[in-house]
Amino acid sequence: MRIATWNVNSLNVRLEALLGWLERSPVGVVALQETKLTDDKFPALALRQAGYHVCYAGQKTYNGVALVSREEPREVLTALPGVDPEAKRFIAATVGGVRVVNVYVPNGQTVDSDKYREKLVWLDALESFLRQEMARHPRLVALGDFNIAPEDRDVHDPAAWAGSVLVSPPEREAFRRLLALPMVDCFRQVDGEGGRFSWWDYRAGSFRRNWGMRIDHLLASPEQAARLTGCHIDRAPRAWERPSDHTPVVAEFA
DNA sequence: ATGGTTGTACGACAA
């Protein structure tokens, strides 16, 4: 089964891109972040007509997550225990025997901000949740926009970014704690090269210059990681007209 | 590379 993650930065703007991408790249599940739609505006019909089930948790203007899947999602959960349930950043469901946990981790803004402290609290809550969830669901995938570049090779200019949000040591420690659960960083397992990014700023021609970061991840429990047969970043949609600033990351499991 | 853009929504904020 192919499992993918894509921060679409407004599903309203990106619906045609998503449908076009699904047509050329069919998946078992794609996890979406930043849908920026209330649930009454979610394009469930268009996605059902494309042959997918959907579950979603949205709000006005900000955040919003969804799972788009070939098989019906079961045991859907739309709140991460221990954090503000009003910010729609979390949705989990069981699809085809795999527990899929879709996260839009808070960006954190700057390392001296309240939002940064909230990000670290959010990551603590995620770690606790995943530890419990893995005990119940040996086949577990946690994926989404983590807003963390795990290592310097995941950053185009590590010196310029040193200590900043997305790369700061406490954030990277939180990410390593997720890996210590243990979970496998699927892309890193397959591709140890640096300079492979999933996000590029809209400004300054960043995509053209490959000034980006790898901040979108798929983490797999050991049992699920044993089935991993491939993982790649699909850069194509980032070059399409009116793109998201993120591009899809796709893992393949036997 | 600390915003040169984009999205939401119509000014300002988030990313």
Coordinates of C-alpha atoms (C1' of nucleotides) in Angstrom, one line a residue:
Chain A
M1 CA 0.0 0.0 0.0
R2 CA 1.2 3.5 -0.9
I3 CA 0.8 6.0 1.9
A4 CA 1.5 9.7 1.3
T5 CA 1.5 13.0 3.0
W6 CA 0.9 16.5 1.5
N7 CA 0.5 19.9 3.0
V8 CA -1.8 21.4 0.4
N9 CA -1.9 24.9 1.9
S10 CA -5.7 25.4 1.1
L11 CA -7.6 22.4 -0.3
N12 CA -9.9 24.9 -1.9
V13 CA -7.1 26.2 -4.1
R14 CA -5.4 22.9 -4.5
L15 CA -8.4 20.5 -5.2
E16 CA -7.7 20.2 -8.9
A17 CA -4.0 19.6 -8.2
L18 CA -4.9 16.9 -5.7
L19 CA -7.3 15.2 -8.1
G20 CA -4.7 15.4 -10.9
W21 CA -2.0 14.0 -8.6
L22 CA -4.2 11.1 -7.4
E23 CA -4.9 10.2 -11.0
R24 CA -1.3 9.9 -11.9
S25 CA -0.2 8.6 -8.4
P26 CA -2.9 6.5 -6.9
V27 CA -2.5 5.9 -3.2
G28 CA -4.0 3.7 -0.5
V29 CA -4.0 6.8 1.8
V30 CA -2.9 10.4 1.4
A31 CA -2.8 12.6 4.6
L32 CA -3.5 16.3 3.9
Q33 CA -2.6 19.2 6.1
E34 CA -3.6 22.9 6.0
T35 CA -6.9 22.2 4.2
K36 CA -8.1 25.6 5.6
L37 CA -11.8 24.5 5.2
T38 CA -14.6 24.1 7.7
D39 CA -16.1 20.6 7.5
D40 CA -19.3 21.9 5.6
K41 CA -17.0 23.1 2.8
F42 CA -14.9 19.9 2.5
P43 CA -14.9 18.6 -1.1
A44 CA -16.1 15.1 -0.1
L45 CA -18.2 14.5 -3.2
A46 CA -15.3 15.3 -5.6
L47 CA -13.0 12.9 -3.8
R48 CA -15.6 10.2 -3.5
Q49 CA -16.2 10.5 -7.3
A50 CA -12.5 10.0 -7.7
G51 CA -12.9 6.7 -5.8
Y52 CA -11.7 7.7 -2.3
H53 CA -13.2 7.7 1.1
V54 CA -12.6 10.8 3.2
C55 CA -12.5 11.8 6.9
Y56 CA -11.5 15.3 8.0
A57 CA -11.3 17.8 10.8
G58 CA -11.3 21.4 9.7
Q59 CA -11.8 25.0 10.8
K60 CA -12.0 28.4 9.3
T61 CA -8.9 30.0 7.8
Y62 CA -6.2 28.0 9.6
N63 CA -5.0 24.4 10.0
G64 CA -7.4 21.5 8.9
V65 CA -6.4 17.9 8.3
A66 CA -7.9 15.0 6.3
L67 CA -7.3 11.4 5.3
V68 CA -8.2 10.4 1.8
S69 CA -8.2 6.6 1.4
R70 CA -9.2 3.8 -0.9
E71 CA -10.6 1.8 1.9
E72 CA -13.0 3.1 4.4
P73 CA -11.4 4.7 7.5
R74 CA -12.3 3.1 10.8
E75 CA -11.9 4.2 14.4
V76 CA -11.5 7.9 13.4
L77 CA -10.1 10.2 16.1
T78 CA -9.9 13.9 15.6
A79 CA -8.2 15.3 18.7
L80 CA -4.8 14.6 20.2
P81 CA -5.2 14.1 23.9
G82 CA -3.6 16.9 26.0
V83 CA -3.7 19.8 23.5
D84 CA -6.1 22.4 22.4
P85 CA -8.9 20.6 20.5
E86 CA -9.9 23.8 18.7
A87 CA -6.8 23.9 16.5
K88 CA -7.5 21.1 13.9
R89 CA -4.1 19.6 13.6
F90 CA -4.7 15.9 14.1
I91 CA -6.7 13.1 12.6
A92 CA -6.1 9.3 13.0
A93 CA -7.9 6.4 11.4
T94 CA -7.4 2.7 10.7
V95 CA -7.2 2.0 7.0
G96 CA -6.5 -1.4 5.5
G97 CA -5.0 -2.8 8.7
V98 CA -2.7 0.2 9.3
R99 CA -3.2 2.8 12.0
V100 CA -2.6 6.2 10.2
V101 CA -1.9 9.2 12.4
N102 CA -1.9 12.5 10.4
V103 CA -0.4 15.5 12.1
Y104 CA 0.1 19.2 11.4
V105 CA 2.6 20.1 14.0
P106 CA 2.5 23.8 15.1
N107 CA 5.1 25.8 13.2
G108 CA 6.4 27.5 16.3
Q109 CA 7.0 30.9 14.6
T110 CA 10.2 31.9 16.5
V111 CA 12.2 30.1 19.2
D112 CA 11.4 32.9 21.8
S113 CA 7.6 32.8 21.2
D114 CA 4.7 31.3 23.1
K115 CA 3.9 29.4 19.9
Y116 CA 7.3 27.7 20.1
R117 CA 6.7 26.6 23.7
E118 CA 3.3 25.3 22.6
K119 CA 4.9 23.4 19.7
L120 CA 7.2 21.5 22.2
V121 CA 4.2 20.7 24.4
W122 CA 2.3 19.5 21.3
L123 CA 5.3 17.2 20.4
D124 CA 5.3 15.8 23.9
A125 CA 1.6 15.0 23.7
L126 CA 2.2 13.4 20.3
E127 CA 5.0 11.2 21.7
S128 CA 2.8 10.0 24.6
F129 CA -0.1 9.3 22.2
L130 CA 2.1 7.4 19.7
R131 CA 3.6 5.3 22.5
Q132 CA 0.1 4.1 23.6
E133 CA -1.2 3.8 20.1
M134 CA 1.8 1.6 19.0
A135 CA 0.9 -0.8 21.8
R136 CA -2.6 -1.2 20.4
H137 CA -1.6 -1.0 16.8
P138 CA 1.7 -2.6 15.8
R139 CA 1.2 -1.5 12.2
L140 CA 1.4 2.3 12.8
V141 CA 2.3 5.2 10.5
A142 CA 2.6 8.7 11.9
L143 CA 2.9 11.2 9.0
G144 CA 2.4 14.8 8.1
D145 CA 4.0 18.2 8.3
F146 CA 6.2 18.0 11.4
N147 CA 7.7 21.4 10.9
I148 CA 11.1 20.0 11.9
A149 CA 14.1 19.4 9.7
P150 CA 15.7 16.5 11.6
E151 CA 19.3 17.0 10.6
D152 CA 21.5 19.5 8.9
R153 CA 21.4 17.5 5.7
D154 CA 17.7 18.2 5.6
V155 CA 18.3 22.0 5.4
H156 CA 19.7 23.8 2.3
D157 CA 21.8 26.3 4.4
P158 CA 22.3 24.9 7.9
A159 CA 24.6 27.7 8.9
A160 CA 22.0 30.4 8.1
W161 CA 19.3 28.5 9.9
A162 CA 21.3 27.3 13.0
G163 CA 19.2 27.7 16.1
S164 CA 16.1 28.8 14.3
V165 CA 12.6 27.4 14.5
L166 CA 12.3 24.2 12.4
V167 CA 15.9 23.2 13.3
S168 CA 16.5 24.2 16.9
P169 CA 18.0 21.5 19.2
P170 CA 14.8 21.1 21.4
E171 CA 12.7 20.5 18.3
R172 CA 15.2 18.0 16.9
E173 CA 15.4 16.3 20.3
A174 CA 11.6 16.0 20.3
F175 CA 11.8 14.4 16.8
R176 CA 14.5 12.0 18.0
R177 CA 12.3 11.0 20.9
L178 CA 9.7 9.9 18.3
L179 CA 12.3 7.9 16.5
A180 CA 13.2 6.3 19.9
L181 CA 9.7 5.0 20.4
P182 CA 11.0 3.4 18.1
M183 CA 9.8 4.6 14.7
V184 CA 11.6 4.6 11.4
D185 CA 11.9 7.8 9.3
C186 CA 10.9 6.1 6.1
F187 CA 12.6 8.6 3.7
R188 CA 15.8 8.6 5.6
Q189 CA 15.8 4.8 5.7
V190 CA 15.7 4.8 1.9
D191 CA 17.7 7.9 1.0
G192 CA 20.6 9.1 3.1
E193 CA 21.6 11.9 0.6
G194 CA 21.2 15.5 1.8
G195 CA 19.5 18.1 -0.2
R196 CA 16.2 16.2 -0.6
F197 CA 13.5 18.6 0.5
S198 CA 9.7 18.6 0.9
W199 CA 9.1 22.3 1.4
W200 CA 10.4 25.5 -0.3
D201 CA 9.5 29.0 0.6
Y202 CA 7.3 30.8 -1.9
R203 CA 9.7 33.7 -1.9
A204 CA 13.0 34.3 -3.7
G205 CA 12.6 31.6 -6.3
S206 CA 13.4 29.1 -3.5
F207 CA 12.2 26.0 -5.4
R208 CA 14.2 26.8 -8.5
R209 CA 17.3 27.3 -6.4
N210 CA 16.4 24.2 -4.2
W211 CA 16.5 26.4 -1.1
G212 CA 14.3 24.1 0.9
M213 CA 13.9 21.8 3.9
R214 CA 12.7 18.3 4.6
I215 CA 10.0 18.9 7.2
D216 CA 7.2 16.5 6.0
H217 CA 7.7 13.0 7.2
L218 CA 6.4 9.4 7.4
L219 CA 7.4 7.5 10.5
A220 CA 6.6 3.8 10.7
S221 CA 6.5 1.4 13.7
P222 CA 9.0 -1.4 13.5
E223 CA 6.4 -3.9 12.2
Q224 CA 5.2 -1.5 9.6
A225 CA 8.8 -0.4 8.7
A226 CA 9.6 -4.1 8.0
R227 CA 7.2 -3.8 5.0
L228 CA 8.7 -0.6 3.6
T229 CA 9.8 -1.1 0.0
G230 CA 10.3 2.5 -1.0
C231 CA 10.0 6.1 -0.2
H232 CA 10.3 9.2 -2.4
I233 CA 9.6 12.9 -2.6
D234 CA 7.4 13.7 -5.6
R235 CA 8.7 17.1 -6.6
A236 CA 6.4 17.4 -9.7
P237 CA 3.4 19.1 -8.1
R238 CA 5.7 21.8 -6.6
A239 CA 6.5 22.9 -10.2
W240 CA 2.8 23.0 -11.3
E241 CA 1.0 26.3 -11.7
R242 CA -0.1 27.8 -8.4
P243 CA 1.5 25.2 -6.2
S244 CA 1.5 24.5 -2.5
D245 CA 4.8 25.4 -0.9
H246 CA 5.0 21.7 0.1
T247 CA 5.2 18.7 -2.2
P248 CA 4.0 15.1 -1.5
V249 CA 6.1 12.5 0.2
V250 CA 5.2 8.9 -0.6
A251 CA 6.1 5.6 1.0
E252 CA 5.4 2.1 -0.4
F253 CA 4.6 -0.8 1.9
A254 CA 4.3 -4.5 1.1
Chain B
dA1 C1' 17.0 33.3 3.1
dT2 C1' 14.0 36.4 8.9
dG3 C1' 11.2 37.9 3.6
dG4 C1' 11.6 38.9 -2.3
dT5 C1' 5.1 35.2 -1.7
dT6 C1' 0.9 33.0 -0.8
dG7 C1' -3.8 32.2 1.5
dT8 C1' -7.5 33.9 4.0
dA9 C1' -10.3 37.6 3.7
dC10 C1' -10.3 42.6 3.0
dG11 C1' -6.3 44.3 7.2
dA12 C1' -3.3 41.6 9.4
dC13 C1' -1.6 37.5 10.4
dA14 C1' 0.4 33.0 9.7
dA15 C1' 3.7 30.4 7.4

